[in-house]
PDB file of C-alpha atoms in Angstrom:
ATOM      1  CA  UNK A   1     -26.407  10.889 -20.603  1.00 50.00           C
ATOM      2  CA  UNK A   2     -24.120  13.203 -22.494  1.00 65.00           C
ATOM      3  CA  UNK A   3     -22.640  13.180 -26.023  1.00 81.00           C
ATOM      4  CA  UNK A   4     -19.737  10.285 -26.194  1.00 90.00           C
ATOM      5  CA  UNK A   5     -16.149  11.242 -25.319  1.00 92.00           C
ATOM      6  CA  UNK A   6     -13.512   9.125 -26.837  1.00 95.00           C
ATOM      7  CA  UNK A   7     -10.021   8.519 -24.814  1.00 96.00           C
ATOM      8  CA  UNK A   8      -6.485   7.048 -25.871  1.00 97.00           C
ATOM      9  CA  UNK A   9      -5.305   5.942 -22.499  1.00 97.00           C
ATOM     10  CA  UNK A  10      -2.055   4.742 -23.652  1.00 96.00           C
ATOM     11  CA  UNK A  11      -3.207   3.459 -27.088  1.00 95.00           C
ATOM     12  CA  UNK A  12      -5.742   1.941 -26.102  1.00 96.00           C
ATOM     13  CA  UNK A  13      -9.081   3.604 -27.434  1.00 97.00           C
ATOM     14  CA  UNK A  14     -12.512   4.147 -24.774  1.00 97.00           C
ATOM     15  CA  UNK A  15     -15.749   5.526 -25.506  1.00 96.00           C
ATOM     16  CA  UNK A  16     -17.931   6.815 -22.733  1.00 95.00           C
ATOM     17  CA  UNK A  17     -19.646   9.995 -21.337  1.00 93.00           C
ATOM     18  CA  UNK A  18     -18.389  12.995 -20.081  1.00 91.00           C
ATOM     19  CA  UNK A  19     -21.016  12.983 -17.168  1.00 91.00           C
ATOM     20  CA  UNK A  20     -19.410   9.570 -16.061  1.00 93.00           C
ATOM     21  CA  UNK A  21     -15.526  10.836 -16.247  1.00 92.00           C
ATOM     22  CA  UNK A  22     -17.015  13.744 -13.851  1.00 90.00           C
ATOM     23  CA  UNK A  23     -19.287  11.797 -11.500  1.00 90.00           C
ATOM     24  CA  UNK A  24     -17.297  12.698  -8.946  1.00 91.00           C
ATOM     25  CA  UNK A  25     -15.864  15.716  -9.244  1.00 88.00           C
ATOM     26  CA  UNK A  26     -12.515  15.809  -6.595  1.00 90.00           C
ATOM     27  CA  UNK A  27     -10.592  13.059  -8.940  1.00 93.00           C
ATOM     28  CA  UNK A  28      -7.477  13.389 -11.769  1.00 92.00           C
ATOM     29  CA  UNK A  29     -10.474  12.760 -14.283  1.00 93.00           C
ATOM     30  CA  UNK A  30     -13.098  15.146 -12.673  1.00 90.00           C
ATOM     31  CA  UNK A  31     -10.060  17.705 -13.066  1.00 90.00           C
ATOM     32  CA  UNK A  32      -9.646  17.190 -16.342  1.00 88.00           C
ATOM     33  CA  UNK A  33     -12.236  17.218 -18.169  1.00 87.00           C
ATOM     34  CA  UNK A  34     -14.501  19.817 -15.918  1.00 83.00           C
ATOM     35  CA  UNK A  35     -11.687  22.473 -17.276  1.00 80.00           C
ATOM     36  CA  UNK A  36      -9.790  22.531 -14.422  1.00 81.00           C
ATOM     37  CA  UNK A  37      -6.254  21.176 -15.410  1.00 81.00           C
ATOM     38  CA  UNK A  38      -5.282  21.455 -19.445  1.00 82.00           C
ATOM     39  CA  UNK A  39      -6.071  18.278 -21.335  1.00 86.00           C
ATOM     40  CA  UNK A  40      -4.568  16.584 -24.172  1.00 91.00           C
ATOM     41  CA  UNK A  41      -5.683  14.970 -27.494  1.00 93.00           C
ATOM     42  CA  UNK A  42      -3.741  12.938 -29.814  1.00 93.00           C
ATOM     43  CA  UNK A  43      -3.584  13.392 -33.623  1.00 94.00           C
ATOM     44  CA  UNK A  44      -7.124  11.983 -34.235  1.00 94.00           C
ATOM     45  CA  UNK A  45      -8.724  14.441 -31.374  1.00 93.00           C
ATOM     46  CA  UNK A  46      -9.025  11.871 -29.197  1.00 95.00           C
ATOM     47  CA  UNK A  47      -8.036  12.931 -25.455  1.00 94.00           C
ATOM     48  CA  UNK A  48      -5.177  11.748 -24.665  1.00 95.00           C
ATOM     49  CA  UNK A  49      -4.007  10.342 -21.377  1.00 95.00           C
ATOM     50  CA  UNK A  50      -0.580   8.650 -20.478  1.00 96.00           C
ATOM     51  CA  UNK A  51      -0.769   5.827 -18.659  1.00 96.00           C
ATOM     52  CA  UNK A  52      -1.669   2.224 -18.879  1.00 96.00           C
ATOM     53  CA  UNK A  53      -4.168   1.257 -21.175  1.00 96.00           C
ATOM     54  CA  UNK A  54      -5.081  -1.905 -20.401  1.00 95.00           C
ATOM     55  CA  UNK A  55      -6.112  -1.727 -16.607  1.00 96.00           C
ATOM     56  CA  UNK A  56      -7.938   1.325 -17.057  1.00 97.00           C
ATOM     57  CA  UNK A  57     -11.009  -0.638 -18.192  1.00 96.00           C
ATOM     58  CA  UNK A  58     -11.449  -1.367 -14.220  1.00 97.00           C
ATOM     59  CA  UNK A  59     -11.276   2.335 -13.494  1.00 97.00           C
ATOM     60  CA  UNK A  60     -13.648   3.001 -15.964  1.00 97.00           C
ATOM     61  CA  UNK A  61     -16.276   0.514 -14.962  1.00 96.00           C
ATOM     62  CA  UNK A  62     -15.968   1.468 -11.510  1.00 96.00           C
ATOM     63  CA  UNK A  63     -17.093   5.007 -12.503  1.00 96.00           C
ATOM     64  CA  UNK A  64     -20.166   3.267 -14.182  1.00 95.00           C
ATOM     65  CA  UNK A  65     -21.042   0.961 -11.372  1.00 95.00           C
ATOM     66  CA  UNK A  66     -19.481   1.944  -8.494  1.00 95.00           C
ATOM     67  CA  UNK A  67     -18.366  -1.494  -8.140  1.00 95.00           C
ATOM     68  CA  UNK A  68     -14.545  -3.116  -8.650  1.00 95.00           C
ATOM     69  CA  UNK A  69     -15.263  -6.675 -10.330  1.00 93.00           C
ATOM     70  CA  UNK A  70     -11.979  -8.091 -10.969  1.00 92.00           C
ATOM     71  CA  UNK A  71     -11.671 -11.730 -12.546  1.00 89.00           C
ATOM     72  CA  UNK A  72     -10.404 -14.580 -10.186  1.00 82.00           C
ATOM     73  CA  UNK A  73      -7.115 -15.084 -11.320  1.00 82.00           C
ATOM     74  CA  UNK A  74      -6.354 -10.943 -11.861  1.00 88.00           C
ATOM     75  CA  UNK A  75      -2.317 -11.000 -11.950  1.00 84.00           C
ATOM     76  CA  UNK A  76      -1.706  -7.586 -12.386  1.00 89.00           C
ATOM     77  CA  UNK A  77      -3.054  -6.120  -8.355  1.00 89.00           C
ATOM     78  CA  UNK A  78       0.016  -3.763  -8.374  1.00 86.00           C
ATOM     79  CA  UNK A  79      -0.379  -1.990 -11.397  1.00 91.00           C
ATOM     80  CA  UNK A  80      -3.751  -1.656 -10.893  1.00 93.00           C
ATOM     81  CA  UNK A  81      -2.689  -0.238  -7.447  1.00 90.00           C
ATOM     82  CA  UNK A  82      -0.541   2.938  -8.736  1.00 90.00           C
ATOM     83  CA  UNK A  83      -3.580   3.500 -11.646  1.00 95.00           C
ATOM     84  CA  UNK A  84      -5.690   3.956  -8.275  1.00 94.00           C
ATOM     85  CA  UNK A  85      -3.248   6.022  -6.424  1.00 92.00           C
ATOM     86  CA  UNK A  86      -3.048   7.982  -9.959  1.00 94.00           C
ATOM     87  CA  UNK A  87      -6.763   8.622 -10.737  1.00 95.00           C
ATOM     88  CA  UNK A  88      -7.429   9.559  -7.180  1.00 93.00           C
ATOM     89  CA  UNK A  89     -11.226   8.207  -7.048  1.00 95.00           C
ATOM     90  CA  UNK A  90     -11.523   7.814  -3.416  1.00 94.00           C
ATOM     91  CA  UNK A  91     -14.287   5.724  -3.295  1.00 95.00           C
ATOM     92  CA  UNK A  92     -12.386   3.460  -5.343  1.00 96.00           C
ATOM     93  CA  UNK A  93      -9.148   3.593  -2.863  1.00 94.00           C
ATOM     94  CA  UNK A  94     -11.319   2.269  -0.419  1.00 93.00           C
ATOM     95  CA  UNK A  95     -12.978  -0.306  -2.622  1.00 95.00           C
ATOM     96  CA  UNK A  96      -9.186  -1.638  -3.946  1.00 93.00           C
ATOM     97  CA  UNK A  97      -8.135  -1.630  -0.168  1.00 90.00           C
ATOM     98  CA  UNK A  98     -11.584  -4.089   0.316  1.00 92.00           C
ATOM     99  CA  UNK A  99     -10.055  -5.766  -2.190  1.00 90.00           C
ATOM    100  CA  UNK A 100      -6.539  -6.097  -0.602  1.00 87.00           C
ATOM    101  CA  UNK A 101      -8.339  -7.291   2.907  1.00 86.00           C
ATOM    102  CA  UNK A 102     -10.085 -10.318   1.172  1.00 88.00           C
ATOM    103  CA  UNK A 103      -6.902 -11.248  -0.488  1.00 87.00           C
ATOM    104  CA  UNK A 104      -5.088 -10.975   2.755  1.00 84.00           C
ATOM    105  CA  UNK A 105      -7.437 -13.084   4.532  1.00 84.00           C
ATOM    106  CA  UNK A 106      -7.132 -15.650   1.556  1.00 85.00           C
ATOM    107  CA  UNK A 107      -3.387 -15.420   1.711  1.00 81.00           C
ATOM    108  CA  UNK A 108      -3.149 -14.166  -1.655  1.00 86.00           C
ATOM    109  CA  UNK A 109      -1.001 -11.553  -0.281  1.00 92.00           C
ATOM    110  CA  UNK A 110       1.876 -10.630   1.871  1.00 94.00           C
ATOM    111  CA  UNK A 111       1.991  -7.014   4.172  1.00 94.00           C
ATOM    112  CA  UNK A 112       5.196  -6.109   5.182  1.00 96.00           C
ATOM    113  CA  UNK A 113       5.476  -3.369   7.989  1.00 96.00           C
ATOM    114  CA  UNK A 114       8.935  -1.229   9.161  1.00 96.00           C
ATOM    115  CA  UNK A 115       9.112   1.349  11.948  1.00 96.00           C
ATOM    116  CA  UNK A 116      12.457   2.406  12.428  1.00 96.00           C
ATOM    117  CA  UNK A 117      14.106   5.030  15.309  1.00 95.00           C
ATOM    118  CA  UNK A 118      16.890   6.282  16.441  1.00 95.00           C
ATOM    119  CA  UNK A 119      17.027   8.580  19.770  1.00 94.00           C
ATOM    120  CA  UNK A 120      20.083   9.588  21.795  1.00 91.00           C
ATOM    121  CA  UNK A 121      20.234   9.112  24.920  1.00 88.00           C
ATOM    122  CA  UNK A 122      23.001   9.815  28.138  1.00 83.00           C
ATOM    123  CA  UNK A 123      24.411   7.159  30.057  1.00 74.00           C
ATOM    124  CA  UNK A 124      24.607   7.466  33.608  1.00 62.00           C
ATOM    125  CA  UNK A 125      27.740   5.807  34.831  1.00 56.00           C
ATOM    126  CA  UNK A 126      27.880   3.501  37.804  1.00 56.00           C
ATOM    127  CA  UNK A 127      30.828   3.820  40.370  1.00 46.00           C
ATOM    128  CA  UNK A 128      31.605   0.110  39.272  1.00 51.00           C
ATOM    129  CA  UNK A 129      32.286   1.122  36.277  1.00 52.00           C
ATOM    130  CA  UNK A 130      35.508   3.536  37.149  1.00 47.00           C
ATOM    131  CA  UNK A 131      37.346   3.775  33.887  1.00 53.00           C
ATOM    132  CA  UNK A 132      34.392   5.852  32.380  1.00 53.00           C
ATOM    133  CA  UNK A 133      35.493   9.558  32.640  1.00 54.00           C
ATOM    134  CA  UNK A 134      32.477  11.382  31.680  1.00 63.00           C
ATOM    135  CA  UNK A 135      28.889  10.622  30.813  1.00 71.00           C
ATOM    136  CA  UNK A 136      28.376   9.279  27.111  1.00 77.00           C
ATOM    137  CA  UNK A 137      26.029   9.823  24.440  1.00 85.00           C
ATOM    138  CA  UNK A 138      24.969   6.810  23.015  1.00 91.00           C
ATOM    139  CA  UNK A 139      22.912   6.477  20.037  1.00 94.00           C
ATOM    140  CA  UNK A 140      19.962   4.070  20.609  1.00 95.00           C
ATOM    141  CA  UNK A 141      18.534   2.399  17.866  1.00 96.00           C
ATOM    142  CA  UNK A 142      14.820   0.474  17.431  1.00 96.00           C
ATOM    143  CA  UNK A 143      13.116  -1.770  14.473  1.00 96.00           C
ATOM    144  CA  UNK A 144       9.620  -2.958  14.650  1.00 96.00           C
ATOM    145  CA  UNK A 145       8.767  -5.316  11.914  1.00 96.00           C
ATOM    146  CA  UNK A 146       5.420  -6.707  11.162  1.00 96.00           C
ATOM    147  CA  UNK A 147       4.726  -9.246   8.548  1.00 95.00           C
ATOM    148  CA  UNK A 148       1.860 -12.018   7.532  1.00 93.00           C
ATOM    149  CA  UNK A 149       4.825 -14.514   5.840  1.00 91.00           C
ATOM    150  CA  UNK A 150       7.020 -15.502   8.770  1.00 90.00           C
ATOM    151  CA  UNK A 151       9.220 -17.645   5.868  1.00 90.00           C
ATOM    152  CA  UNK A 152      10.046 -13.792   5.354  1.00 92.00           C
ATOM    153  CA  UNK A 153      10.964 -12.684   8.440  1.00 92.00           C
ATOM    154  CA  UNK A 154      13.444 -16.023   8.737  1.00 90.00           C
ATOM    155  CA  UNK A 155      15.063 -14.097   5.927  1.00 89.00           C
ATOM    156  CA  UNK A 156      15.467 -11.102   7.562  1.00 89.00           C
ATOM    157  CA  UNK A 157      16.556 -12.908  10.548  1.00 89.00           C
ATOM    158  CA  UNK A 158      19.326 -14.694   9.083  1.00 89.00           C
ATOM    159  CA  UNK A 159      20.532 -11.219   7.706  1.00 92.00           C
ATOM    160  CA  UNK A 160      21.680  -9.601  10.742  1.00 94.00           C
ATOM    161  CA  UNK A 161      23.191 -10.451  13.828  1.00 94.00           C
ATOM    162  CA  UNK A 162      23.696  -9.115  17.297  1.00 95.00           C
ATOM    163  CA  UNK A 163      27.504  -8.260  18.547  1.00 94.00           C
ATOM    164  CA  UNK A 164      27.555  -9.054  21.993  1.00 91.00           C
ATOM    165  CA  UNK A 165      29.972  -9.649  24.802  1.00 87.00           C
ATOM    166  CA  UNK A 166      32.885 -10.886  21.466  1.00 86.00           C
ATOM    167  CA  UNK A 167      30.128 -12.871  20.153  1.00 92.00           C
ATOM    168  CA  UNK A 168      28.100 -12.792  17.511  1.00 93.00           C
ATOM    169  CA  UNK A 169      24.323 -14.248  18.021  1.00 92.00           C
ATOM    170  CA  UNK A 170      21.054 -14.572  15.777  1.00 89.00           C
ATOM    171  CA  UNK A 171      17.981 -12.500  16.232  1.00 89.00           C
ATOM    172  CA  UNK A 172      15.625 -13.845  18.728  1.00 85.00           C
ATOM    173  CA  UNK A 173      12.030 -14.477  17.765  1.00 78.00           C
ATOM    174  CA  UNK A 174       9.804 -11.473  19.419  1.00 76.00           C
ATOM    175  CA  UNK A 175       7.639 -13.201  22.429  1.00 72.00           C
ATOM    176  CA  UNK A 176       4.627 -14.602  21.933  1.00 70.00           C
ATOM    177  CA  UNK A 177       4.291 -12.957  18.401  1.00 81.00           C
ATOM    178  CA  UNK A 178       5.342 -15.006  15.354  1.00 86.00           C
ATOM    179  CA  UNK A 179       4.997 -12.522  13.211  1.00 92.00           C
ATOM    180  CA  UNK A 180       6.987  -9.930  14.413  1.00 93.00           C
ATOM    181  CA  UNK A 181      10.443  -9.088  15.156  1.00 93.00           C
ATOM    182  CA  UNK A 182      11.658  -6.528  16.892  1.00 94.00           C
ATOM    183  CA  UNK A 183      15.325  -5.396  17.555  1.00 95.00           C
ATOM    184  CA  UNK A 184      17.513  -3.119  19.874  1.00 95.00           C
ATOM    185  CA  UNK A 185      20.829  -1.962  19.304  1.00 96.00           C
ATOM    186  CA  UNK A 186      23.185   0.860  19.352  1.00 96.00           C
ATOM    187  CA  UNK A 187      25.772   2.545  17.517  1.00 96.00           C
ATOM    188  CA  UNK A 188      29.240   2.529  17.836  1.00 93.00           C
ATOM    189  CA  UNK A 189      30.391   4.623  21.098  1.00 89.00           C
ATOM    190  CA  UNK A 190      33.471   6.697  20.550  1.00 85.00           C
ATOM    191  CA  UNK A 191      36.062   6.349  23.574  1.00 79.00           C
ATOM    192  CA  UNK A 192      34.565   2.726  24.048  1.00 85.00           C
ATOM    193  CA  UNK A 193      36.667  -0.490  23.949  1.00 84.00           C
ATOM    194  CA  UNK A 194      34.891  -3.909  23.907  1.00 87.00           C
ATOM    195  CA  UNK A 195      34.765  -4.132  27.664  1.00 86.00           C
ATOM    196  CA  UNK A 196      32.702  -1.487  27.907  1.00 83.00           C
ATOM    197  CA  UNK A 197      30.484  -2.387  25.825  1.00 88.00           C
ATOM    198  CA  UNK A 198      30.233  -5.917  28.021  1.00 87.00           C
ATOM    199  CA  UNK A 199      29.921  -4.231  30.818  1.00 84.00           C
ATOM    200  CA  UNK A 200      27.036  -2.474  29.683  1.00 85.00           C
ATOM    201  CA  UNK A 201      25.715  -4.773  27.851  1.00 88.00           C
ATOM    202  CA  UNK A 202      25.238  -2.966  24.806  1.00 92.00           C
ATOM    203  CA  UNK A 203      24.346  -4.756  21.691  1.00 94.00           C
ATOM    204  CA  UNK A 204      25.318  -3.663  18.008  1.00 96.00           C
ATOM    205  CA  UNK A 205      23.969  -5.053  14.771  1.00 97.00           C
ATOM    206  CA  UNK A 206      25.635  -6.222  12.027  1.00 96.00           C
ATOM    207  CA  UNK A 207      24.462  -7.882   8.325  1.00 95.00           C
ATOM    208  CA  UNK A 208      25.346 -10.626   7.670  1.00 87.00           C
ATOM    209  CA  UNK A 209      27.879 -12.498   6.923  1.00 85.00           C
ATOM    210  CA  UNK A 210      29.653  -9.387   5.109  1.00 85.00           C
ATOM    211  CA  UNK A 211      29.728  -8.228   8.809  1.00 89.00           C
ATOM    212  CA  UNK A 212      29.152  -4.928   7.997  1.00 94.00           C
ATOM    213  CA  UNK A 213      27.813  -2.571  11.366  1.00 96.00           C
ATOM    214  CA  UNK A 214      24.364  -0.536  11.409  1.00 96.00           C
ATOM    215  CA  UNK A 215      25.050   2.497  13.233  1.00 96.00           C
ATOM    216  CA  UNK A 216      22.126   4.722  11.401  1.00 95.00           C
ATOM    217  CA  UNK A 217      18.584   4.352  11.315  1.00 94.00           C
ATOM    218  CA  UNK A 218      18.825   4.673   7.584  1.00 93.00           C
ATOM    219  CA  UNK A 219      21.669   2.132   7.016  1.00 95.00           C
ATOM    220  CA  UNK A 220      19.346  -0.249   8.124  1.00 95.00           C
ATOM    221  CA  UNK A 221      16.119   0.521   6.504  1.00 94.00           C
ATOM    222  CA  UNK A 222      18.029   0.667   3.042  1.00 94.00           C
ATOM    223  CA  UNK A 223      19.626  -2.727   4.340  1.00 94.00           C
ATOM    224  CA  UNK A 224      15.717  -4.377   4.716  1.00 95.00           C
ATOM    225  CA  UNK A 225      14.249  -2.699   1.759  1.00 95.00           C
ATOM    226  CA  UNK A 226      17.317  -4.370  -0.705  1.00 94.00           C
ATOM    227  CA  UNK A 227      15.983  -7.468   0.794  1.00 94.00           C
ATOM    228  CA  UNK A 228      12.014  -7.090   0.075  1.00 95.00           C
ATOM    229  CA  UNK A 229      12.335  -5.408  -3.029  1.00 94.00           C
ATOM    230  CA  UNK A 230      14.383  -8.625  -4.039  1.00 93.00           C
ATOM    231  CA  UNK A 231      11.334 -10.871  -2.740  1.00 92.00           C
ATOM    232  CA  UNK A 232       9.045  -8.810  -4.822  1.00 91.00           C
ATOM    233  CA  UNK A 233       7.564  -6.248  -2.223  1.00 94.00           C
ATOM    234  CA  UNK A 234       6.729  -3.222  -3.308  1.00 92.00           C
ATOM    235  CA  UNK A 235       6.518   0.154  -1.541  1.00 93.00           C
ATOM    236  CA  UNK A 236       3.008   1.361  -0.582  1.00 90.00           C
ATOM    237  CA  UNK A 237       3.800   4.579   1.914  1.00 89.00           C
ATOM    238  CA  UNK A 238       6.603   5.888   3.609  1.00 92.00           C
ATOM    239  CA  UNK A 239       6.089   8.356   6.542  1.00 90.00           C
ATOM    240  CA  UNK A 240       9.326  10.137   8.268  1.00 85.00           C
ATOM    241  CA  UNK A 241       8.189  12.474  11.102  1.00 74.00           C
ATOM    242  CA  UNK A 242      12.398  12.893  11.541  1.00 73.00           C
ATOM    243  CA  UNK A 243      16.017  11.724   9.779  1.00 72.00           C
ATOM    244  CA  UNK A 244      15.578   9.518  12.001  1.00 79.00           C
ATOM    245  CA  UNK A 245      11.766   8.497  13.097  1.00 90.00           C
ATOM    246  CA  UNK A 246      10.419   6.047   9.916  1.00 93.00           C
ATOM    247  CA  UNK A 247       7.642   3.653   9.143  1.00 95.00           C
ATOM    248  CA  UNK A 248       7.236   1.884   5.841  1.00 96.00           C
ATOM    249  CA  UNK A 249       4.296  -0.409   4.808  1.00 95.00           C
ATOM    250  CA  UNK A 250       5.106  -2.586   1.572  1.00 95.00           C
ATOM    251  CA  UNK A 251       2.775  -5.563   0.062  1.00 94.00           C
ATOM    252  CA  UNK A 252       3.741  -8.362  -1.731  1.00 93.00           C
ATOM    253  CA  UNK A 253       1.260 -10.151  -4.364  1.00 87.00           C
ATOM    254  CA  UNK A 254       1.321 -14.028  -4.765  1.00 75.00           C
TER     255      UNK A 254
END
C-alpha cells in the first residue's frame, strides 16, 4: 500500500491510495496522478477533480475490487454511465455494459437503435411512361429502427406517414419482426407532378399531422431523436461514415 491520497471529486471528500488510482495505468485517473496530465488541488491541497461526487464511490470501489456492486434499486444508471465513459477504466466499460445486459434481460431497460441512409440513384424510364424526357435522379431514402419497447415504436409509427398515390397511409409493421420498423421513401423529384410519382410508385414521408415532408436523411433523424429524447432516451454513440450514412444507439432507463 502507499501513503493515503485525499480527493474532492466535486465536494465530496475520498481517501485512498495512490497505487489503487494507478492500478491500471491507460485510464483519466492513471493519467493523472502518474504525472502524465497536470492535476489540480483545491484550497485545502486536496486534489481536485470536477465531476460528480456522489457516484464516484462506485468507480472507486471498482478500482479496489474489480467488481461493480450496485444496490437493487440504483436510480441513477445514466449518470453513472457518462462517469464511466469519463474515467475511461475499460475493464469497468465492460463490467457497466454486463450490467446493462442483465437489466435488459430483466426489462429494466429500453435500447433504441437508428440507421439512417440516403443514396441517389437514376431512374431508368420505361417507354410507358412517355412524358418523362430524360432520366431522373432521385434521392432514395432508408430507416432501420430497432427497439426492445414496441409501445415505442407505436409512437414513432403514428408520427409519420407515407404519401402515396394522393393518399396518405400509416407505417406498416416490418414482417415477422415486432420490434422493428423499417421505412423507404424518397425525396421530392423536381420536374415531377403527382402522376408520376403514381406511376412509379414512389413513396414520400411526411410527420405527422403537421404534414411536414422528409426529404433529408438528417430531417428525419432530428425528427426521431425530438421524439426519444422526450421519452427519456438518451444518446449512447453516434457513428456517420457520410452526411448522409448514420446509426445511432440510445437507452432508456425504467
Amino acid at each position: 500500500m502507499s501513503d493515503p491520497v485525499t480527493l474532492n471529486v466535486g465536494g465530496k471528500l475520498y481517501t485512498t491510495s495512490l497505487s489503487t488510482l494507478t492500478r491500471i495505468p491507460d485510464t483519466m485517473l492513471g493519467a493523472m496522478f502518474s504525472g502524465k496530465v497536470p492535476s489540480k488541488k483545491d484550497s485545502h491541497g486536496n486534489f481536485f477533480i470536477d465531476r460528480d461526487g456522489k457516484v464516484f464511490r462506485h468507480i472507486l470501489n471498482f478500482l479496489r475490487s474489480s467488481h461493480l456492486d450496485l444496490p437493487d434499486d440504483f436510480q441513477e444508471m445514466s449518470l453513472l454511465r457518462r462517469e464511466v465513459d469519463f474515467y475511461q477504466i475499460q475493464p469497468l466499460i465492460d463490467a457497466f455494459q454486463e450490467k446493462e445486459a442483465e437489466l435488459l434481460k430483466s426489462g429494466k431497460i429500453v435500447i433504441l437503435t437508428i440507421g439512417v441512409e440516403q443514396t441517389r440513384k437514376s431512374i431508368s424510364v420505361c417507354e410507358e411512361y412517355l412524358a418523362f424526357k430524360q432520366p431522373y435522379n432521385i434521392d432514395v431514402l432508408k430507416a432501420n429502427i430497432y427497439c426492445t419497447s414496441t409501445l415505442f415504436l407505436d409512437q414513432l409509427k403514428s408520427k409519420f406517414r407515407y404519401y402515396m398515390n394522393g393518399l396518405f397511409s400509416v407505417i406498416p409493421n416490418s414482417q415477422g419482426h415486432h420490434q422493428r420498423l423499417n421505412l423507404d421513401w424518397v425525396a421530392n423529384v423536381d420536374g415531377f407532378d403527382e402522376n408520376d410519382y403514381t406511376k412509379l410508385r414512389l413513396a414520400r414521408l411526411f410527420v405527422s399531422p403537421e404534414k411536414i415532408q422528409i426529404n433529408r436523411s438528417q430531417e428525419f433523424t432530428e425528427e426521431l431523436l425530438k421524439t426519444a429524447l422526450n421519452y427519456g432516451f438518451q444518446v449512447v454513440s453516434a457513428k456517420s461514415q457520410t452526411m448522409n450514412n448514420t446509426f445511432i444507439r440510445l437507452i432508456r432507463y425504467k
